[in-house]
Amino acid sequence: MRGRVAQLGVVGRRARASAFDGSPWHAVAAVVVGLVVLGGCVEERSSSRLSYRGVPVKPASAGSAAGANRTPQAPTSPGKTAAAKPVELPEGPITEAPDSAETSNAHVRVAVVPLGTVPFDGTTLPVVSPDGRFVAVQMGEPPAWEQVLASPSATGMCRTTVEIYELGSKGPAKVEPVETLPTGLLLGRSADSEGVLVEYPRADGSRWIGRIEWAGARLAWIARGNECAAHAVSLRGGVIAYARRGISEDHWSVHIGGRDETVALPDGCTAAFPMPSDRPDLVHVICTSNRGIELLAFRIPGRDQPSQRPFMLNSAVLSASPDPLSAHLAASVVQPLVRERHGDVTGESTLDPLLFFHPGSKRMAAFSPTSGRVTLLAPGSISASELMDPVSGEGVLLTVEKSLVHQRLSMGPDGVLKASQPATVLGEPYVPRETMNPERPYVLIGPVRTDPTRLQLLAMRLAE
């Protein structure tokens, strides 16, 4: 499966040298007949190999309806072929995984079942609804990177459309929109129970933000005016956060929609990417400036504190190079945490990390907004979802080059987040999307071997 990882991990035909160079996402799909239970006892050791390596899901044959083998290529600038420049990892509060002080056993048993396939534009992976019943896909000609990044140099309209599919018992079915959706919509990075966020670059340089409802595919505008509003994400309570700037300006701020709050970013901020948050009083932002790429955590005062303004809790420098594409990739893989625990575990997370792609180390990482510390996760990982089960406790599912792995997270006595050795869950590198649906708490995404314009979807849950 030829492509590249860009907007999430995105698999694409048209990108440039990025932080994902050297981290191929291939052999990422399988046909599963009926319900396949994959299980075993994972013994996590700090100094030796894992006693259980997982049960591989065999790729489909060439004539199967699903299955794939695409290897992402190093993204390149339009019309150019360029090798990725090494990114200097600056000194900072980074904790290397794994935790070498302890050995523990953890049962990781999962069951998977196919949901069918959906089309896509070869660049942007679908957005899954929080209840796991719908997906939104982007179709049409992939947009230029200037449009993806909402750069001041972006011109013209996009040739993209957004479609909604319901994941029913007979496979994905397209939801016909109540009203015709305009051409030029870009699929956003976030969704809530009502719908998925989209963006609409305009010919005059302005950019609007809207939401397409899951049921009925009706479009409603959230931010529409004579400015550039971009990179919107959902917070809790129906609140969204998005970056905005004047059409001819290059400095960004972050607006909290519905609360009339503006988060002032550091001087010289030339790109800004808010990230989903499970808490209405917290927003993370990745921004670029002459200092490089920074991750910032801001506290948003409650409605009962009208005299207080948003303030920064902590920050971390991720790279000395202020490349906006690397910053976009770092933010685009972030998924909102799901607090309703699928019926087997209840209660709030005690760790509350932000999972993001670290452009300096080229792997997923966990950021603690309380301490400002960054914990690096499995080498080569390009996507992550939170996993919580009764035995292994809090942890993450990670997409690596050849598999889907699990790492347990814990808080050390020094207040620093620790990560165990990675343990294989599935023998194929599916991209997981967490949901609140107890029947399908995870939707796995992978390519289709026989058709590069479609993606395979699987439901996954912890096995009984």
PDB file of N, CA and C in Angstrom, residues 323-355:
ATOM      1  N   ASP A 323       9.175  23.944  12.071  1.00  0.00           N
ATOM      2  CA  ASP A 323       8.501  23.484  10.862  1.00  0.00           C
ATOM      3  C   ASP A 323       7.010  23.317  11.129  1.00  0.00           C
ATOM      4  N   PRO A 324       6.138  24.063  10.449  1.00  0.00           N
ATOM      5  CA  PRO A 324       4.697  23.955  10.719  1.00  0.00           C
ATOM      6  C   PRO A 324       4.111  22.601  10.353  1.00  0.00           C
ATOM      7  N   LEU A 325       4.676  21.910   9.350  1.00  0.00           N
ATOM      8  CA  LEU A 325       4.174  20.592   9.000  1.00  0.00           C
ATOM      9  C   LEU A 325       4.439  19.598  10.127  1.00  0.00           C
ATOM     10  N   SER A 326       5.626  19.648  10.717  1.00  0.00           N
ATOM     11  CA  SER A 326       5.928  18.775  11.855  1.00  0.00           C
ATOM     12  C   SER A 326       5.007  19.076  13.031  1.00  0.00           C
ATOM     13  N   ALA A 327       4.711  20.362  13.252  1.00  0.00           N
ATOM     14  CA  ALA A 327       3.800  20.729  14.333  1.00  0.00           C
ATOM     15  C   ALA A 327       2.393  20.200  14.053  1.00  0.00           C
ATOM     16  N   HIS A 328       1.958  20.306  12.793  1.00  0.00           N
ATOM     17  CA  HIS A 328       0.647  19.785  12.412  1.00  0.00           C
ATOM     18  C   HIS A 328       0.576  18.277  12.633  1.00  0.00           C
ATOM     19  N   LEU A 329       1.618  17.549  12.231  1.00  0.00           N
ATOM     20  CA  LEU A 329       1.639  16.100  12.419  1.00  0.00           C
ATOM     21  C   LEU A 329       1.622  15.737  13.900  1.00  0.00           C
ATOM     22  N   ALA A 330       2.328  16.501  14.705  1.00  0.00           N
ATOM     23  CA  ALA A 330       2.359  16.228  16.140  1.00  0.00           C
ATOM     24  C   ALA A 330       0.977  16.333  16.763  1.00  0.00           C
ATOM     25  N   ALA A 331       0.181  17.293  16.279  1.00  0.00           N
ATOM     26  CA  ALA A 331      -1.146  17.518  16.845  1.00  0.00           C
ATOM     27  C   ALA A 331      -2.214  16.633  16.229  1.00  0.00           C
ATOM     28  N   SER A 332      -2.043  16.265  14.956  1.00  0.00           N
ATOM     29  CA  SER A 332      -3.140  15.621  14.236  1.00  0.00           C
ATOM     30  C   SER A 332      -3.411  14.200  14.691  1.00  0.00           C
ATOM     31  N   VAL A 333      -2.473  13.558  15.377  1.00  0.00           N
ATOM     32  CA  VAL A 333      -2.708  12.190  15.843  1.00  0.00           C
ATOM     33  C   VAL A 333      -3.434  12.152  17.184  1.00  0.00           C
ATOM     34  N   VAL A 334      -3.594  13.296  17.824  1.00  0.00           N
ATOM     35  CA  VAL A 334      -4.168  13.335  19.175  1.00  0.00           C
ATOM     36  C   VAL A 334      -5.645  12.961  19.134  1.00  0.00           C
ATOM     37  N   GLN A 335      -6.059  12.074  20.043  1.00  0.00           N
ATOM     38  CA  GLN A 335      -7.451  11.676  20.154  1.00  0.00           C
ATOM     39  C   GLN A 335      -7.989  12.091  21.519  1.00  0.00           C
ATOM     40  N   PRO A 336      -9.251  12.505  21.573  1.00  0.00           N
ATOM     41  CA  PRO A 336      -9.830  12.840  22.885  1.00  0.00           C
ATOM     42  C   PRO A 336      -9.946  11.594  23.739  1.00  0.00           C
ATOM     43  N   LEU A 337      -9.708  11.773  25.029  1.00  0.00           N
ATOM     44  CA  LEU A 337      -9.844  10.642  25.944  1.00  0.00           C
ATOM     45  C   LEU A 337     -11.316  10.353  26.174  1.00  0.00           C
ATOM     46  N   VAL A 338     -11.652   9.072  26.330  1.00  0.00           N
ATOM     47  CA  VAL A 338     -13.032   8.648  26.565  1.00  0.00           C
ATOM     48  C   VAL A 338     -13.132   8.163  27.997  1.00  0.00           C
ATOM     49  N   ARG A 339     -13.944   8.842  28.806  1.00  0.00           N
ATOM     50  CA  ARG A 339     -13.997   8.542  30.230  1.00  0.00           C
ATOM     51  C   ARG A 339     -14.999   7.466  30.602  1.00  0.00           C
ATOM     52  N   GLU A 340     -15.961   7.183  29.739  1.00  0.00           N
ATOM     53  CA  GLU A 340     -16.915   6.126  30.036  1.00  0.00           C
ATOM     54  C   GLU A 340     -16.289   4.804  29.634  1.00  0.00           C
ATOM     55  N   ARG A 341     -16.143   3.909  30.555  1.00  0.00           N
ATOM     56  CA  ARG A 341     -15.236   2.794  30.416  1.00  0.00           C
ATOM     57  C   ARG A 341     -15.842   1.486  29.957  1.00  0.00           C
ATOM     58  N   HIS A 342     -16.640   1.452  28.953  1.00  0.00           N
ATOM     59  CA  HIS A 342     -17.021   0.230  28.267  1.00  0.00           C
ATOM     60  C   HIS A 342     -17.572  -0.865  29.167  1.00  0.00           C
ATOM     61  N   GLY A 343     -18.001  -0.565  30.382  1.00  0.00           N
ATOM     62  CA  GLY A 343     -18.641  -1.555  31.221  1.00  0.00           C
ATOM     63  C   GLY A 343     -17.711  -2.409  32.054  1.00  0.00           C
ATOM     64  N   ASP A 344     -16.390  -2.407  31.776  1.00  0.00           N
ATOM     65  CA  ASP A 344     -15.529  -3.281  32.555  1.00  0.00           C
ATOM     66  C   ASP A 344     -14.668  -2.528  33.558  1.00  0.00           C
ATOM     67  N   VAL A 345     -14.463  -1.265  33.356  1.00  0.00           N
ATOM     68  CA  VAL A 345     -13.708  -0.446  34.298  1.00  0.00           C
ATOM     69  C   VAL A 345     -14.436   0.883  34.443  1.00  0.00           C
ATOM     70  N   THR A 346     -14.585   1.358  35.632  1.00  0.00           N
ATOM     71  CA  THR A 346     -15.243   2.642  35.848  1.00  0.00           C
ATOM     72  C   THR A 346     -14.285   3.587  36.555  1.00  0.00           C
ATOM     73  N   GLY A 347     -14.654   4.854  36.580  1.00  0.00           N
ATOM     74  CA  GLY A 347     -13.856   5.825  37.299  1.00  0.00           C
ATOM     75  C   GLY A 347     -12.986   6.651  36.376  1.00  0.00           C
ATOM     76  N   GLU A 348     -12.442   7.706  36.909  1.00  0.00           N
ATOM     77  CA  GLU A 348     -11.630   8.635  36.159  1.00  0.00           C
ATOM     78  C   GLU A 348     -10.182   8.169  36.096  1.00  0.00           C
ATOM     79  N   SER A 349      -9.491   8.582  35.060  1.00  0.00           N
ATOM     80  CA  SER A 349      -8.069   8.323  34.964  1.00  0.00           C
ATOM     81  C   SER A 349      -7.338   9.107  36.055  1.00  0.00           C
ATOM     82  N   THR A 350      -6.333   8.475  36.646  1.00  0.00           N
ATOM     83  CA  THR A 350      -5.538   9.166  37.658  1.00  0.00           C
ATOM     84  C   THR A 350      -4.296   9.801  37.044  1.00  0.00           C
ATOM     85  N   LEU A 351      -4.048   9.530  35.761  1.00  0.00           N
ATOM     86  CA  LEU A 351      -2.831  10.012  35.122  1.00  0.00           C
ATOM     87  C   LEU A 351      -3.093  11.205  34.212  1.00  0.00           C
ATOM     88  N   ASP A 352      -4.168  11.140  33.426  1.00  0.00           N
ATOM     89  CA  ASP A 352      -4.601  12.245  32.583  1.00  0.00           C
ATOM     90  C   ASP A 352      -3.508  12.743  31.635  1.00  0.00           C
ATOM     91  N   PRO A 353      -2.843  11.839  30.880  1.00  0.00           N
ATOM     92  CA  PRO A 353      -1.814  12.324  29.961  1.00  0.00           C
ATOM     93  C   PRO A 353      -2.398  12.745  28.624  1.00  0.00           C
ATOM     94  N   LEU A 354      -1.686  13.605  27.923  1.00  0.00           N
ATOM     95  CA  LEU A 354      -2.000  13.926  26.539  1.00  0.00           C
ATOM     96  C   LEU A 354      -1.087  13.079  25.667  1.00  0.00           C
ATOM     97  N   LEU A 355      -1.665  12.287  24.755  1.00  0.00           N
ATOM     98  CA  LEU A 355      -0.890  11.437  23.857  1.00  0.00           C
ATOM     99  C   LEU A 355      -0.730  12.163  22.529  1.00  0.00           C
TER     100      LEU A 355
END
